[in-house]
Amino acid sequence: MKRLFDILPADFFKPLTSKYRQEYADCIMRLFNAFKPEISYGVGREIVVKELADYFEVDDVEMSFDDETFVSDAREKANGVIAMLKRCGWIEYEQEVNHQINVVLCEYAIPVIESMNRVIRDEEAEYQGIISQIHASLQNEELYTKPYELIIKGVLENTERLLSELKKLNASIKRHMDRQTNDMGADEILDHFFDYHQNIGSKAYLRMKTSENISYFRTAIIERIERMMESPEIMERAVAGYMEVEETEDSDQAYDQVIGILIDIKSSFYRLDDIIEEIDRKHARYMRSAVMRARFLLATGNNLEGKLSKILDMYVRELNDEIQPDLETLFSLYPQSYVSPESLQTIPVTKKLGTVSKFSDDAGMSEEERQLYKEALRMKNRSRFSRKNINEYVVNLLDGRDELPVTEVPVASRRDLIRIIYISIYAGNRSNNYTIKRSGRQVEMQGYSLPYFDILRK
């Protein structure tokens, strides 16, 4: 069996492991792209030098090709890169009849560069496309004249590619989960969540579960595989094709190999459920982990914005309950202590279970008391700073007017000042009957400085 460095030169990967690996990788990709319009992977050396010199006109890093002399000229660097790639076995020279020197990509370097290109582009497989190719090959009766060459070989390659792409999707979900660390803030987690949802969840995963459901053709594919294995005529032609393509003279060994390939293909399609189940499990775990982590950080944030939000929220609750204590001593806008996730101390969790000795003999609430309690709750709800209540308050303030300056909003208490804040906060809601027009200047109201704005009827 051949081994990798029986084919590749010993220093083949040296450019990609040097201190200038990024420059070498960029140059290799530019060379590959320069060969695309040509009829072969070869082009004149001067064209290659110009292509790389154009790259180094932008990349002004100094390079050394002998660890002693550093060069900054773009053309010198281009010539140095070409010499290094030739020395390491990426390219070779070819002389034309007119004595022109061409730079030619070595044949073993081409699949390596194509793989690099796929990694850079981060392309996703079209799962349905792969399976439909397998299905079409197996359904085409004309191809059964040469079943190994025209069907089995291609079906095996596409099946291996399908499994590889599904495993890559599985690995990508794990990688995104690994990035979900305790060092992320709530905003980073949300950004990471939406990036994952857009690039993984909504694209490859969603297509796999809907339009590109890989189980769509599975039954027909397995039936065709079993038909091939049970048909002596098809197997005879498949064994003959295997012996010709793989250059073997042992028919029994060829038969075993063909049967083994067909069984592997069939088993692979049965294994798809296990792979998809694992992908589903990781996908759900990641989504749940991201949401729970973000909710936790948003609820217990230690930044200034989070503390201000907590203060305002508690202050409003206290006002709604008509309690006016001196709150200034209860809060501090400075970093607070918190239990570190790296702490070795485990937070104890206790749970006490008690038994009920007896039911209370109290008669409970009377109907009159219940009605009074409901009315008290209704009054309390009407006084809350909800979006609906604020919208109704502003509509009553406008009273047929199309515009009202904020200075005309009645302010008799701190509660009225907070209501103005909520008028500004809820102004962007599309369900409201009003909006505001900001001016950028400040206005004094009851000893407080507030941004001036006009309230406009929609």
Coordinates of C-alpha atoms in Angstrom, one line a residue:
M1 CA 0.0 0.0 0.0
K2 CA 1.3 3.4 -0.9
R3 CA 2.1 5.9 1.9
L4 CA 1.7 9.7 1.7
F5 CA 5.4 10.6 1.5
D6 CA 6.0 7.9 -1.0
I7 CA 4.2 10.4 -3.3
L8 CA 4.9 13.8 -1.7
P9 CA 8.4 15.2 -1.4
A10 CA 9.8 15.4 2.1
D11 CA 9.8 19.2 2.3
F12 CA 6.3 19.5 0.6
F13 CA 4.7 21.2 3.6
K14 CA 7.7 23.3 4.6
P15 CA 6.2 26.5 3.0
L16 CA 3.0 26.1 5.0
T17 CA 4.9 25.6 8.3
S18 CA 7.4 28.5 7.9
K19 CA 7.0 31.9 9.5
Y20 CA 5.8 33.2 6.1
R21 CA 3.1 30.5 5.8
Q22 CA 0.3 33.0 5.2
E23 CA 2.2 34.6 2.3
Y24 CA 3.1 31.1 0.8
A25 CA -0.6 30.0 1.1
D26 CA -1.8 33.1 -0.6
C27 CA 0.7 32.7 -3.4
I28 CA -0.2 29.1 -3.9
M29 CA -3.9 30.0 -4.2
R30 CA -3.1 32.8 -6.7
L31 CA -1.0 30.4 -8.8
F32 CA -3.9 27.9 -8.8
N33 CA -6.4 30.6 -9.9
A34 CA -4.0 31.8 -12.6
F35 CA -4.0 28.4 -14.1
K36 CA -7.8 28.1 -14.3
P37 CA -8.3 29.8 -17.7
E38 CA -5.5 27.8 -19.2
I39 CA -5.9 24.4 -21.0
S40 CA -3.4 22.8 -18.5
Y41 CA -1.9 23.5 -15.1
G42 CA 1.0 25.4 -16.7
V43 CA 1.6 29.0 -17.6
G44 CA 4.6 31.2 -18.6
R45 CA 7.1 32.0 -15.8
E46 CA 6.9 35.7 -16.4
I47 CA 3.1 35.6 -16.0
V48 CA 3.6 33.9 -12.6
V49 CA 6.2 36.4 -11.5
K50 CA 3.9 39.3 -12.4
E51 CA 0.9 37.7 -10.6
L52 CA 2.9 37.2 -7.4
A53 CA 4.6 40.6 -7.7
D54 CA 1.1 42.2 -7.8
Y55 CA 0.3 40.4 -4.6
F56 CA 3.5 41.6 -2.8
E57 CA 2.9 45.2 -3.9
V58 CA 0.1 45.1 -1.4
D59 CA 1.7 42.8 1.2
D60 CA 4.8 44.8 2.2
V61 CA 6.3 42.3 4.7
E62 CA 10.0 41.7 4.4
M63 CA 10.9 38.1 3.6
S64 CA 14.1 36.1 3.9
F65 CA 14.7 32.9 1.9
D66 CA 18.1 32.1 3.4
D67 CA 17.7 33.3 7.0
E68 CA 20.3 36.0 6.4
T69 CA 19.2 38.5 3.7
F70 CA 15.8 40.2 3.9
V71 CA 14.2 41.5 0.7
S72 CA 11.4 44.0 0.3
D73 CA 11.2 44.4 -3.5
A74 CA 7.9 42.7 -4.8
R75 CA 9.6 41.1 -7.8
E76 CA 12.4 39.7 -5.7
K77 CA 10.0 38.2 -3.3
A78 CA 8.0 36.7 -6.1
N79 CA 11.1 35.0 -7.5
G80 CA 12.0 33.8 -4.1
V81 CA 8.6 32.2 -3.5
I82 CA 8.7 30.5 -6.9
A83 CA 12.2 29.1 -6.1
M84 CA 11.0 27.8 -2.7
L85 CA 7.8 26.2 -4.2
K86 CA 9.9 24.5 -6.8
R87 CA 12.5 23.3 -4.3
C88 CA 9.7 21.8 -2.0
G89 CA 8.0 20.1 -5.0
W90 CA 4.8 22.2 -5.5
I91 CA 5.8 23.3 -9.0
E92 CA 8.3 22.4 -11.7
Y93 CA 9.6 24.0 -14.9
E94 CA 8.8 22.9 -18.4
Q95 CA 10.5 24.3 -21.5
E96 CA 8.5 24.9 -24.7
V97 CA 9.8 24.4 -28.2
N98 CA 10.3 28.2 -28.4
H99 CA 12.5 28.1 -25.3
Q100 CA 9.8 29.7 -23.1
I101 CA 9.9 28.4 -19.5
N102 CA 6.5 27.5 -18.1
V103 CA 5.6 27.0 -14.4
V104 CA 3.7 23.7 -14.0
L105 CA 1.8 22.5 -11.0
C106 CA 2.8 19.0 -9.9
E107 CA -0.1 16.6 -10.3
Y108 CA 0.0 15.5 -6.6
A109 CA -0.2 19.2 -5.5
I110 CA -3.5 19.8 -7.3
P111 CA -5.8 17.8 -4.9
V112 CA -4.0 19.4 -1.9
I113 CA -4.7 22.9 -3.3
E114 CA -8.3 22.1 -4.1
S115 CA -8.8 20.9 -0.5
M116 CA -7.3 24.2 0.7
N117 CA -9.7 26.1 -1.5
R118 CA -12.7 24.2 -0.1
V119 CA -11.6 24.9 3.4
I120 CA -11.3 28.6 2.6
R121 CA -14.7 28.8 0.9
D122 CA -16.3 26.7 3.6
E123 CA -18.7 25.2 1.1
E124 CA -21.6 23.1 2.2
A125 CA -22.7 19.9 0.5
E126 CA -26.1 19.6 -1.1
Y127 CA -27.2 16.4 0.5
Q128 CA -30.2 15.9 -1.7
G129 CA -27.9 16.3 -4.8
I130 CA -25.5 13.6 -3.6
I131 CA -28.3 11.1 -2.9
S132 CA -30.2 11.9 -6.1
Q133 CA -27.0 11.1 -8.1
I134 CA -26.8 7.7 -6.3
H135 CA -30.5 7.1 -6.9
A136 CA -30.3 8.1 -10.6
S137 CA -27.3 5.8 -11.2
L138 CA -29.1 2.8 -9.7
Q139 CA -32.3 3.5 -11.6
N140 CA -30.7 3.8 -15.0
E141 CA -31.1 0.4 -16.6
E142 CA -28.7 1.3 -19.5
L143 CA -25.8 1.5 -17.0
Y144 CA -26.2 -2.1 -15.9
T145 CA -24.3 -3.3 -19.0
K146 CA -21.2 -2.3 -17.0
P147 CA -22.4 -2.2 -13.4
Y148 CA -19.1 -1.8 -11.6
E149 CA -17.6 0.9 -13.8
L150 CA -20.8 2.9 -14.4
I151 CA -22.7 2.3 -11.1
I152 CA -21.0 0.7 -8.2
K153 CA -17.8 2.7 -8.2
G154 CA -19.6 6.0 -8.4
V155 CA -22.3 5.0 -5.9
L156 CA -19.5 4.1 -3.4
E157 CA -17.7 7.4 -3.9
N158 CA -20.9 9.4 -3.4
T159 CA -21.9 7.4 -0.4
E160 CA -18.6 8.0 1.3
R161 CA -18.9 11.7 0.4
L162 CA -22.4 11.8 1.9
L163 CA -21.2 10.2 5.2
S164 CA -18.2 12.6 5.3
E165 CA -20.3 15.7 4.8
L166 CA -22.8 14.6 7.5
K167 CA -19.9 13.9 9.9
K168 CA -18.4 17.3 9.0
L169 CA -21.8 18.9 9.9
N170 CA -21.7 17.0 13.2
A171 CA -18.2 18.2 13.9
S172 CA -19.1 21.8 13.1
I173 CA -21.9 21.8 15.7
K174 CA -19.4 20.4 18.3
R175 CA -16.9 23.1 17.4
H176 CA -19.5 25.8 17.9
M177 CA -20.5 24.3 21.2
D178 CA -16.9 24.3 22.4
R179 CA -16.7 28.0 21.7
Q180 CA -19.6 28.5 24.2
T181 CA -17.3 29.2 27.2
N182 CA -17.8 30.9 30.5
D183 CA -15.6 33.8 29.4
M184 CA -18.3 35.0 26.9
G185 CA -20.6 37.9 27.9
A186 CA -24.3 37.9 27.0
D187 CA -23.7 40.0 23.9
E188 CA -21.0 37.7 22.6
I189 CA -23.2 34.6 23.3
L190 CA -26.1 36.2 21.4
D191 CA -23.8 37.2 18.4
H192 CA -22.3 33.7 18.4
F193 CA -25.9 32.2 18.7
F194 CA -27.1 34.1 15.6
D195 CA -23.9 33.4 13.7
Y196 CA -24.4 29.6 14.4
H197 CA -28.1 29.8 13.6
Q198 CA -27.4 31.5 10.2
N199 CA -24.3 29.6 9.1
I200 CA -25.1 26.1 10.6
G201 CA -28.7 25.9 11.9
S202 CA -30.6 27.6 9.1
K203 CA -28.6 26.3 6.2
A204 CA -27.1 22.8 6.4
Y205 CA -29.2 21.5 9.3
L206 CA -32.5 23.0 8.2
R207 CA -32.1 21.7 4.6
M208 CA -31.1 18.3 5.9
K209 CA -34.4 18.1 7.9
T210 CA -36.7 19.5 5.2
S211 CA -36.0 20.0 1.5
E212 CA -32.9 17.7 1.5
N213 CA -34.1 15.0 3.7
I214 CA -31.7 12.2 3.1
S215 CA -34.2 9.5 3.8
Y216 CA -36.3 10.4 0.7
F217 CA -34.5 8.0 -1.7
R218 CA -33.1 5.5 0.9
T219 CA -35.7 2.7 0.4
A220 CA -35.3 2.7 -3.4
I221 CA -31.5 2.8 -3.1
I222 CA -31.4 -0.2 -0.7
E223 CA -33.9 -2.2 -2.9
R224 CA -31.6 -1.6 -6.0
I225 CA -28.5 -2.7 -4.0
E226 CA -30.2 -5.9 -2.9
R227 CA -31.4 -6.5 -6.5
M228 CA -27.8 -6.3 -7.7
M229 CA -26.6 -8.7 -5.1
E230 CA -29.4 -11.2 -5.9
S231 CA -28.9 -11.1 -9.7
P232 CA -26.3 -13.6 -11.0
E233 CA -26.1 -11.8 -14.4
I234 CA -25.5 -8.4 -12.9
M235 CA -22.9 -9.8 -10.4
E236 CA -21.1 -11.6 -13.2
R237 CA -20.7 -8.4 -15.2
A238 CA -19.8 -6.4 -12.0
V239 CA -17.0 -9.0 -11.1
A240 CA -15.7 -8.8 -14.7
G241 CA -15.6 -5.0 -14.5
Y242 CA -13.9 -5.1 -11.1
M243 CA -11.2 -7.4 -12.4
E244 CA -10.6 -5.2 -15.4
V245 CA -10.5 -1.8 -13.5
E246 CA -8.6 -3.0 -10.4
E247 CA -6.3 -5.3 -12.5
T248 CA -6.9 -8.5 -10.6
E249 CA -7.1 -12.1 -12.0
D250 CA -8.7 -13.8 -9.1
S251 CA -12.5 -14.0 -9.8
D252 CA -13.4 -15.3 -6.3
Q253 CA -11.5 -12.4 -4.7
A254 CA -13.1 -9.9 -7.1
Y255 CA -16.6 -11.4 -6.2
D256 CA -15.9 -11.0 -2.5
Q257 CA -14.8 -7.4 -3.0
V258 CA -17.8 -6.4 -5.0
I259 CA -20.2 -8.1 -2.5
G260 CA -18.3 -6.3 0.3
I261 CA -18.7 -2.9 -1.4
L262 CA -22.4 -3.4 -1.9
I263 CA -22.9 -4.5 1.7
D264 CA -20.9 -1.4 2.9
I265 CA -23.1 0.9 0.8
K266 CA -26.3 -0.7 2.2
S267 CA -25.0 -0.6 5.8
S268 CA -24.1 3.1 5.3
F269 CA -27.6 4.0 4.5
Y270 CA -28.9 2.1 7.5
R271 CA -26.4 4.0 9.7
L272 CA -27.7 7.4 8.5
D273 CA -30.3 7.4 11.2
D274 CA -27.7 7.2 13.9
I275 CA -25.7 10.1 12.5
I276 CA -28.8 12.2 12.1
E277 CA -29.9 11.4 15.6
E278 CA -26.5 12.5 17.0
I279 CA -26.7 15.7 14.9
D280 CA -30.2 16.4 16.3
R281 CA -29.0 15.8 19.8
K282 CA -26.0 18.2 19.5
H283 CA -28.1 20.8 17.7
A284 CA -30.7 20.9 20.5
R285 CA -28.0 20.9 23.2
Y286 CA -26.2 23.8 21.6
M287 CA -29.4 25.9 21.1
R288 CA -30.5 25.2 24.7
S289 CA -27.0 25.9 26.1
A290 CA -26.7 29.3 24.3
V291 CA -30.2 30.5 25.3
M292 CA -29.8 29.4 29.0
R293 CA -26.3 31.0 29.3
A294 CA -27.5 34.3 27.7
R295 CA -30.5 34.4 30.0
F296 CA -28.4 33.8 33.0
L297 CA -25.9 36.5 32.1
L298 CA -28.7 39.0 31.2
A299 CA -30.4 38.3 34.6
T300 CA -27.2 38.5 36.6
G301 CA -25.1 40.9 34.6
N302 CA -22.4 42.7 36.6
N303 CA -21.9 45.6 34.1
L304 CA -23.1 49.1 34.6
E305 CA -26.0 48.8 32.2
G306 CA -27.3 45.7 34.0
K307 CA -27.2 47.4 37.3
L308 CA -28.9 50.5 36.1
S309 CA -31.6 48.3 34.6
K310 CA -32.0 46.5 37.9
I311 CA -32.3 49.8 39.8
L312 CA -34.9 51.2 37.4
D313 CA -36.9 47.9 37.6
M314 CA -36.9 47.8 41.4
Y315 CA -37.6 51.5 41.7
V316 CA -40.7 51.1 39.4
R317 CA -41.9 48.1 41.4
E318 CA -41.5 50.0 44.6
L319 CA -43.5 53.0 43.1
N320 CA -46.2 50.7 41.9
D321 CA -46.6 49.3 45.4
E322 CA -46.7 52.9 46.7
I323 CA -43.7 52.4 48.8
Q324 CA -41.2 55.3 48.9
P325 CA -38.2 54.3 51.0
D326 CA -34.8 55.9 50.7
L327 CA -33.3 53.7 48.0
E328 CA -30.0 55.5 47.6
T329 CA -28.2 53.4 50.2
L330 CA -29.4 50.1 48.7
F331 CA -27.4 50.2 45.5
S332 CA -23.8 50.7 44.4
L333 CA -22.7 51.4 40.8
Y334 CA -19.3 49.7 41.3
P335 CA -18.1 46.1 40.6
Q336 CA -19.6 43.7 43.0
S337 CA -18.3 40.3 44.3
Y338 CA -19.7 37.2 42.6
V339 CA -19.1 33.5 42.7
S340 CA -16.4 32.7 40.1
P341 CA -17.2 29.8 37.7
E342 CA -13.6 28.6 38.3
S343 CA -14.1 28.5 42.1
L344 CA -13.4 25.1 43.7
Q345 CA -16.1 25.7 46.3
T346 CA -19.3 24.0 45.4
I347 CA -22.4 26.0 46.2
P348 CA -24.6 23.8 48.5
V349 CA -28.1 23.1 47.3
T350 CA -30.5 22.2 50.1
K351 CA -34.0 21.1 49.9
K352 CA -36.3 20.8 52.9
L353 CA -39.4 18.7 52.9
G354 CA -42.1 19.3 55.5
T355 CA -45.3 17.6 56.4
V356 CA -48.6 19.4 56.7
S357 CA -50.0 18.7 60.2
K358 CA -53.6 19.8 59.4
F359 CA -55.7 22.0 57.2
S360 CA -56.5 25.5 58.4
D361 CA -59.9 26.0 59.9
D362 CA -60.2 29.5 58.6
A363 CA -63.2 30.0 56.4
G364 CA -61.2 31.8 53.7
M365 CA -62.2 34.9 51.7
S366 CA -65.8 36.0 51.5
E367 CA -67.3 37.0 48.1
E368 CA -67.2 40.6 49.1
E369 CA -63.6 40.4 50.1
R370 CA -62.7 38.6 46.9
Q371 CA -64.3 41.4 44.8
L372 CA -62.5 44.1 46.8
Y373 CA -59.2 42.2 46.2
K374 CA -59.9 41.9 42.5
E375 CA -60.6 45.6 42.3
A376 CA -57.4 46.4 44.1
L377 CA -55.5 44.2 41.6
R378 CA -57.2 46.0 38.7
M379 CA -56.3 49.4 40.1
K380 CA -52.7 48.3 40.6
N381 CA -52.4 46.9 37.1
R382 CA -53.9 50.2 35.7
S383 CA -51.1 52.1 37.4
R384 CA -48.2 50.0 36.1
F385 CA -45.9 51.4 33.4
S386 CA -46.8 48.8 30.8
R387 CA -46.7 49.6 27.1
K388 CA -50.5 49.5 26.9
N389 CA -51.0 51.9 29.9
I390 CA -48.3 54.3 28.5
N391 CA -49.9 54.3 25.1
E392 CA -53.4 55.1 26.6
Y393 CA -51.9 57.8 28.7
V394 CA -50.2 59.5 25.7
V395 CA -53.4 59.2 23.6
N396 CA -55.3 61.0 26.4
L397 CA -52.6 63.6 26.6
L398 CA -52.8 64.4 22.8
D399 CA -56.6 64.7 23.0
G400 CA -57.0 65.4 19.3
R401 CA -53.6 67.2 18.9
D402 CA -51.1 65.9 16.4
E403 CA -48.0 67.1 18.4
L404 CA -47.2 67.7 22.0
P405 CA -43.9 68.9 23.5
V406 CA -42.5 66.9 26.4
T407 CA -42.5 70.0 28.5
E408 CA -46.4 69.9 28.5
V409 CA -46.5 66.5 30.1
P410 CA -47.8 66.9 33.7
V411 CA -45.0 66.3 36.3
A412 CA -46.1 66.3 39.9
S413 CA -43.9 63.5 41.3
R414 CA -41.0 61.3 40.6
R415 CA -43.5 58.7 39.3
D416 CA -44.4 61.2 36.5
L417 CA -40.8 61.7 35.6
I418 CA -40.3 57.9 35.3
R419 CA -43.5 57.8 33.1
I420 CA -41.8 60.2 30.7
I421 CA -38.8 57.8 30.5
Y422 CA -41.2 55.0 29.5
I423 CA -42.9 57.2 27.0
S424 CA -39.5 57.6 25.3
I425 CA -38.7 53.8 25.6
Y426 CA -42.0 52.6 24.2
A427 CA -42.1 55.2 21.3
G428 CA -40.4 52.7 18.9
N429 CA -43.2 50.1 19.3
R430 CA -45.1 49.7 16.1
S431 CA -48.4 48.9 18.0
N432 CA -48.4 52.3 19.7
N433 CA -50.5 55.2 18.5
Y434 CA -47.7 57.7 18.9
T435 CA -44.0 58.2 18.1
I436 CA -41.5 60.9 19.2
K437 CA -39.1 63.3 17.4
R438 CA -35.9 63.9 19.3
S439 CA -34.0 67.2 19.2
G440 CA -30.7 66.3 20.9
R441 CA -31.0 69.1 23.5
Q442 CA -31.8 68.9 27.2
V443 CA -34.7 70.4 29.2
E444 CA -35.1 70.9 33.0
M445 CA -38.2 69.5 34.7
Q446 CA -38.7 69.5 38.4
G447 CA -35.0 69.8 39.0
Y448 CA -34.1 66.9 36.6
S449 CA -32.4 67.2 33.3
L450 CA -34.2 65.2 30.5
P451 CA -33.7 64.9 26.7
Y452 CA -36.3 67.1 25.0
F453 CA -38.6 65.5 22.4
D454 CA -41.9 66.1 20.7
I455 CA -44.7 63.5 21.0
L456 CA -46.4 62.9 17.6
R457 CA -49.6 61.2 16.8
K458 CA -49.3 58.4 14.2

